[in-house]
Amino acid sequence: MKLGDARKLTQDAQESLRLRGIKAVVEGGKTHAEVGHLLGVARGTVSRWVSSYRRRARRRY
Protein backbone atom coordinates (compact mmCIF):
# COMPACT_ATOMS: atom_id res chain seq x y z
CA MET A 1 0.00 0.00 0.00
CA LYS A 2 1.44 3.35 -1.00
CA LEU A 3 0.54 6.10 1.45
CA GLY A 4 2.06 9.06 -0.34
CA ASP A 5 3.95 11.59 1.73
CA ALA A 6 3.60 10.53 5.38
CA ARG A 7 4.65 14.04 6.44
CA LYS A 8 1.26 15.26 5.26
CA LEU A 9 -0.58 12.99 7.71
CA THR A 10 -1.90 14.33 10.99
CA GLN A 11 0.35 14.02 14.03
CA ASP A 12 -1.88 11.26 15.40
CA ALA A 13 -1.72 9.35 12.12
CA GLN A 14 2.07 9.74 12.00
CA GLU A 15 2.37 8.39 15.55
CA SER A 16 0.14 5.45 14.66
CA LEU A 17 2.32 4.71 11.63
CA ARG A 18 5.47 4.84 13.77
CA LEU A 19 4.00 2.50 16.36
CA ARG A 20 2.89 0.02 13.69
CA GLY A 21 6.38 0.09 12.19
CA ILE A 22 8.15 -0.36 15.51
CA LYS A 23 5.86 -3.23 16.50
CA ALA A 24 6.42 -4.97 13.16
CA VAL A 25 10.19 -4.88 13.68
CA VAL A 26 10.43 -5.49 17.43
CA GLU A 27 7.60 -8.00 17.87
CA GLY A 28 6.99 -9.21 14.33
CA GLY A 29 10.58 -9.84 13.30
CA LYS A 30 10.25 -7.88 10.06
CA THR A 31 13.25 -6.11 8.58
CA HIS A 32 13.43 -2.34 8.37
CA ALA A 33 13.23 -2.62 4.58
CA GLU A 34 10.12 -4.82 4.72
CA VAL A 35 8.34 -2.43 7.07
CA GLY A 36 9.37 0.59 5.05
CA HIS A 37 7.95 -0.99 1.92
CA LEU A 38 4.71 -2.00 3.65
CA LEU A 39 4.16 1.44 5.20
CA GLY A 40 5.40 3.50 2.27
CA VAL A 41 8.35 5.10 4.07
CA ALA A 42 12.11 4.82 3.63
CA ARG A 43 14.05 2.02 5.31
CA GLY A 44 16.15 4.66 7.07
CA THR A 45 13.03 6.19 8.54
CA VAL A 46 12.03 2.87 10.09
CA SER A 47 15.59 2.47 11.38
CA ARG A 48 15.38 5.85 13.14
CA TRP A 49 12.02 4.97 14.68
CA VAL A 50 13.30 1.67 16.05
CA SER A 51 16.59 3.15 17.29
CA SER A 52 14.73 5.90 19.13
CA TYR A 53 12.32 3.37 20.63
CA ARG A 54 15.19 1.17 21.84
CA ARG A 55 17.09 4.13 23.34
CA ARG A 56 14.00 5.21 25.28
CA ALA A 57 13.35 1.64 26.45
CA ARG A 58 16.91 1.37 27.84
CA ARG A 59 16.53 4.63 29.80
CA ARG A 60 13.51 3.26 31.64
CA TYR A 61 15.58 0.57 33.36
GROMACS .gro file of N, CA and C in nm:
model
  183
    1MET      N    1   0.084  -0.117   0.000
    1MET     CA    2   0.000   0.000   0.000
    1MET      C    3   0.089   0.123   0.000
    2LYS      N    4   0.067   0.212  -0.091
    2LYS     CA    5   0.144   0.335  -0.100
    2LYS      C    6   0.065   0.446  -0.033
    3LEU      N    7   0.124   0.508   0.069
    3LEU     CA    8   0.054   0.610   0.145
    3LEU      C    9   0.076   0.750   0.092
    4GLY      N   10   0.172   0.771   0.007
    4GLY     CA   11   0.206   0.906  -0.034
    4GLY      C   12   0.306   0.964   0.065
    5ASP      N   13   0.303   1.092   0.084
    5ASP     CA   14   0.395   1.159   0.173
    5ASP      C   15   0.343   1.153   0.316
    6ALA      N   16   0.406   1.071   0.399
    6ALA     CA   17   0.360   1.053   0.538
    6ALA      C   18   0.370   1.182   0.618
    7ARG      N   19   0.453   1.277   0.573
    7ARG     CA   20   0.465   1.404   0.644
    7ARG      C   21   0.337   1.486   0.636
    8LYS      N   22   0.251   1.453   0.541
    8LYS     CA   23   0.126   1.526   0.526
    8LYS      C   24   0.014   1.469   0.614
    9LEU      N   25   0.041   1.358   0.681
    9LEU     CA   26  -0.058   1.299   0.771
    9LEU      C   27  -0.068   1.382   0.898
   10THR      N   28  -0.177   1.366   0.970
   10THR     CA   29  -0.190   1.433   1.099
   10THR      C   30  -0.087   1.377   1.196
   11GLN      N   31  -0.061   1.449   1.303
   11GLN     CA   32   0.035   1.402   1.403
   11GLN      C   33  -0.009   1.267   1.461
   12ASP      N   34  -0.137   1.252   1.486
   12ASP     CA   35  -0.188   1.126   1.540
   12ASP      C   36  -0.167   1.011   1.441
   13ALA      N   37  -0.192   1.037   1.314
   13ALA     CA   38  -0.172   0.935   1.212
   13ALA      C   39  -0.024   0.899   1.198
   14GLN      N   40   0.063   1.000   1.206
   14GLN     CA   41   0.207   0.974   1.200
   14GLN      C   42   0.251   0.887   1.317
   15GLU      N   43   0.201   0.917   1.436
   15GLU     CA   44   0.237   0.839   1.555
   15GLU      C   45   0.188   0.696   1.541
   16SER      N   46   0.067   0.678   1.489
   16SER     CA   47   0.014   0.545   1.466
   16SER      C   48   0.101   0.467   1.368
   17LEU      N   49   0.145   0.533   1.263
   17LEU     CA   50   0.232   0.471   1.163
   17LEU      C   51   0.364   0.428   1.227
   18ARG      N   52   0.421   0.517   1.309
   18ARG     CA   53   0.547   0.484   1.377
   18ARG      C   54   0.530   0.363   1.468
   19LEU      N   55   0.423   0.362   1.544
   19LEU     CA   56   0.400   0.250   1.636
   19LEU      C   57   0.380   0.118   1.562
   20ARG      N   58   0.308   0.123   1.451
   20ARG     CA   59   0.289   0.002   1.369
   20ARG      C   60   0.424  -0.047   1.317
   21GLY      N   61   0.507   0.046   1.272
   21GLY     CA   62   0.638   0.009   1.219
   21GLY      C   63   0.728  -0.050   1.326
   22ILE      N   64   0.732   0.013   1.441
   22ILE     CA   65   0.815  -0.036   1.551
   22ILE      C   66   0.769  -0.175   1.593
   23LYS      N   67   0.640  -0.193   1.608
   23LYS     CA   68   0.586  -0.323   1.650
   23LYS      C   69   0.619  -0.431   1.548
   24ALA      N   70   0.611  -0.399   1.420
   24ALA     CA   71   0.642  -0.497   1.316
   24ALA      C   72   0.787  -0.543   1.322
   25VAL      N   73   0.878  -0.451   1.358
   25VAL     CA   74   1.019  -0.488   1.368
   25VAL      C   75   1.047  -0.560   1.499
   26VAL      N   76   1.007  -0.498   1.610
   26VAL     CA   77   1.043  -0.549   1.743
   26VAL      C   78   0.969  -0.679   1.777
   27GLU      N   79   0.840  -0.683   1.751
   27GLU     CA   80   0.760  -0.800   1.787
   27GLU      C   81   0.736  -0.894   1.670
   28GLY      N   82   0.733  -0.840   1.550
   28GLY     CA   83   0.699  -0.921   1.433
   28GLY      C   84   0.819  -0.978   1.359
   29GLY      N   85   0.939  -0.931   1.394
   29GLY     CA   86   1.058  -0.984   1.330
   29GLY      C   87   1.079  -0.941   1.186
   30LYS      N   88   1.008  -0.839   1.143
   30LYS     CA   89   1.025  -0.788   1.006
   30LYS      C   90   1.153  -0.705   0.998
   31THR      N   91   1.208  -0.695   0.878
   31THR     CA   92   1.325  -0.611   0.858
   31THR      C   93   1.280  -0.466   0.839
   32HIS      N   94   1.374  -0.375   0.857
   32HIS     CA   95   1.343  -0.234   0.837
   32HIS      C   96   1.297  -0.210   0.693
   33ALA      N   97   1.360  -0.277   0.599
   33ALA     CA   98   1.323  -0.262   0.458
   33ALA      C   99   1.182  -0.313   0.432
   34GLU      N  100   1.147  -0.427   0.490
   34GLU     CA  101   1.012  -0.482   0.472
   34GLU      C  102   0.906  -0.385   0.526
   35VAL      N  103   0.931  -0.334   0.644
   35VAL     CA  104   0.834  -0.243   0.707
   35VAL      C  105   0.825  -0.113   0.628
   36GLY      N  106   0.939  -0.062   0.585
   36GLY     CA  107   0.937   0.059   0.505
   36GLY      C  108   0.854   0.041   0.379
   37HIS      N  109   0.872  -0.071   0.314
   37HIS     CA  110   0.795  -0.099   0.192
   37HIS      C  111   0.646  -0.110   0.223
   38LEU      N  112   0.612  -0.181   0.329
   38LEU     CA  113   0.471  -0.200   0.365
   38LEU      C  114   0.403  -0.068   0.402
   39LEU      N  115   0.476   0.020   0.471
   39LEU     CA  116   0.416   0.144   0.520
   39LEU      C  117   0.438   0.262   0.426
   40GLY      N  118   0.518   0.243   0.323
   40GLY     CA  119   0.540   0.350   0.227
   40GLY      C  120   0.637   0.456   0.274
   41VAL      N  121   0.732   0.417   0.360
   41VAL     CA  122   0.835   0.510   0.407
   41VAL      C  123   0.972   0.448   0.379
   42ALA      N  124   1.075   0.529   0.390
   42ALA     CA  125   1.211   0.482   0.363
   42ALA      C  126   1.259   0.387   0.473
   43ARG      N  127   1.346   0.294   0.435
   43ARG     CA  128   1.405   0.202   0.531
   43ARG      C  129   1.475   0.278   0.643
   44GLY      N  130   1.545   0.385   0.608
   44GLY     CA  131   1.615   0.466   0.707
   44GLY      C  132   1.522   0.530   0.808
   45THR      N  133   1.403   0.563   0.764
   45THR     CA  134   1.303   0.619   0.854
   45THR      C  135   1.263   0.516   0.958
   46VAL      N  136   1.239   0.395   0.915
   46VAL     CA  137   1.203   0.287   1.009
   46VAL      C  138   1.319   0.263   1.105
   47SER      N  139   1.441   0.265   1.054
   47SER     CA  140   1.559   0.247   1.138
   47SER      C  141   1.565   0.353   1.248
   48ARG      N  142   1.537   0.478   1.213
   48ARG     CA  143   1.538   0.585   1.314
   48ARG      C  144   1.429   0.564   1.418
   49TRP      N  145   1.311   0.523   1.373
   49TRP     CA  146   1.202   0.497   1.468
   49TRP      C  147   1.242   0.390   1.569
   50VAL      N  148   1.296   0.280   1.518
   50VAL     CA  149   1.330   0.167   1.605
   50VAL      C  150   1.446   0.204   1.697
   51SER      N  151   1.545   0.273   1.645
   51SER     CA  152   1.659   0.315   1.729
   51SER      C  153   1.613   0.405   1.842
   52SER      N  154   1.526   0.500   1.811
   52SER     CA  155   1.473   0.590   1.913
   52SER      C  156   1.394   0.513   2.017
   53TYR      N  157   1.311   0.420   1.972
   53TYR     CA  158   1.232   0.337   2.063
   53TYR      C  159   1.324   0.258   2.157
   54ARG      N  160   1.428   0.198   2.103
   54ARG     CA  161   1.519   0.117   2.184
   54ARG      C  162   1.598   0.202   2.282
   55ARG      N  163   1.639   0.322   2.242
   55ARG     CA  164   1.709   0.413   2.334
   55ARG      C  165   1.619   0.451   2.451
   56ARG      N  166   1.494   0.484   2.421
   56ARG     CA  167   1.400   0.521   2.528
   56ARG      C  168   1.372   0.404   2.620
   57ALA      N  169   1.363   0.284   2.564
   57ALA     CA  170   1.335   0.164   2.645
   57ALA      C  171   1.450   0.137   2.741
   58ARG      N  172   1.574   0.159   2.697
   58ARG     CA  173   1.691   0.137   2.784
   58ARG      C  174   1.694   0.238   2.898
   59ARG      N  175   1.650   0.359   2.875
   59ARG     CA  176   1.653   0.463   2.980
   59ARG      C  177   1.555   0.433   3.092
   60ARG      N  178   1.453   0.357   3.062
   60ARG     CA  179   1.351   0.326   3.164
   60ARG      C  180   1.403   0.231   3.272
   61TYR      N  181   1.511   0.158   3.242
   61TYR     CA  182   1.558   0.057   3.336
   61TYR      C  183   1.689   0.093   3.397
   0.00000   0.00000   0.00000
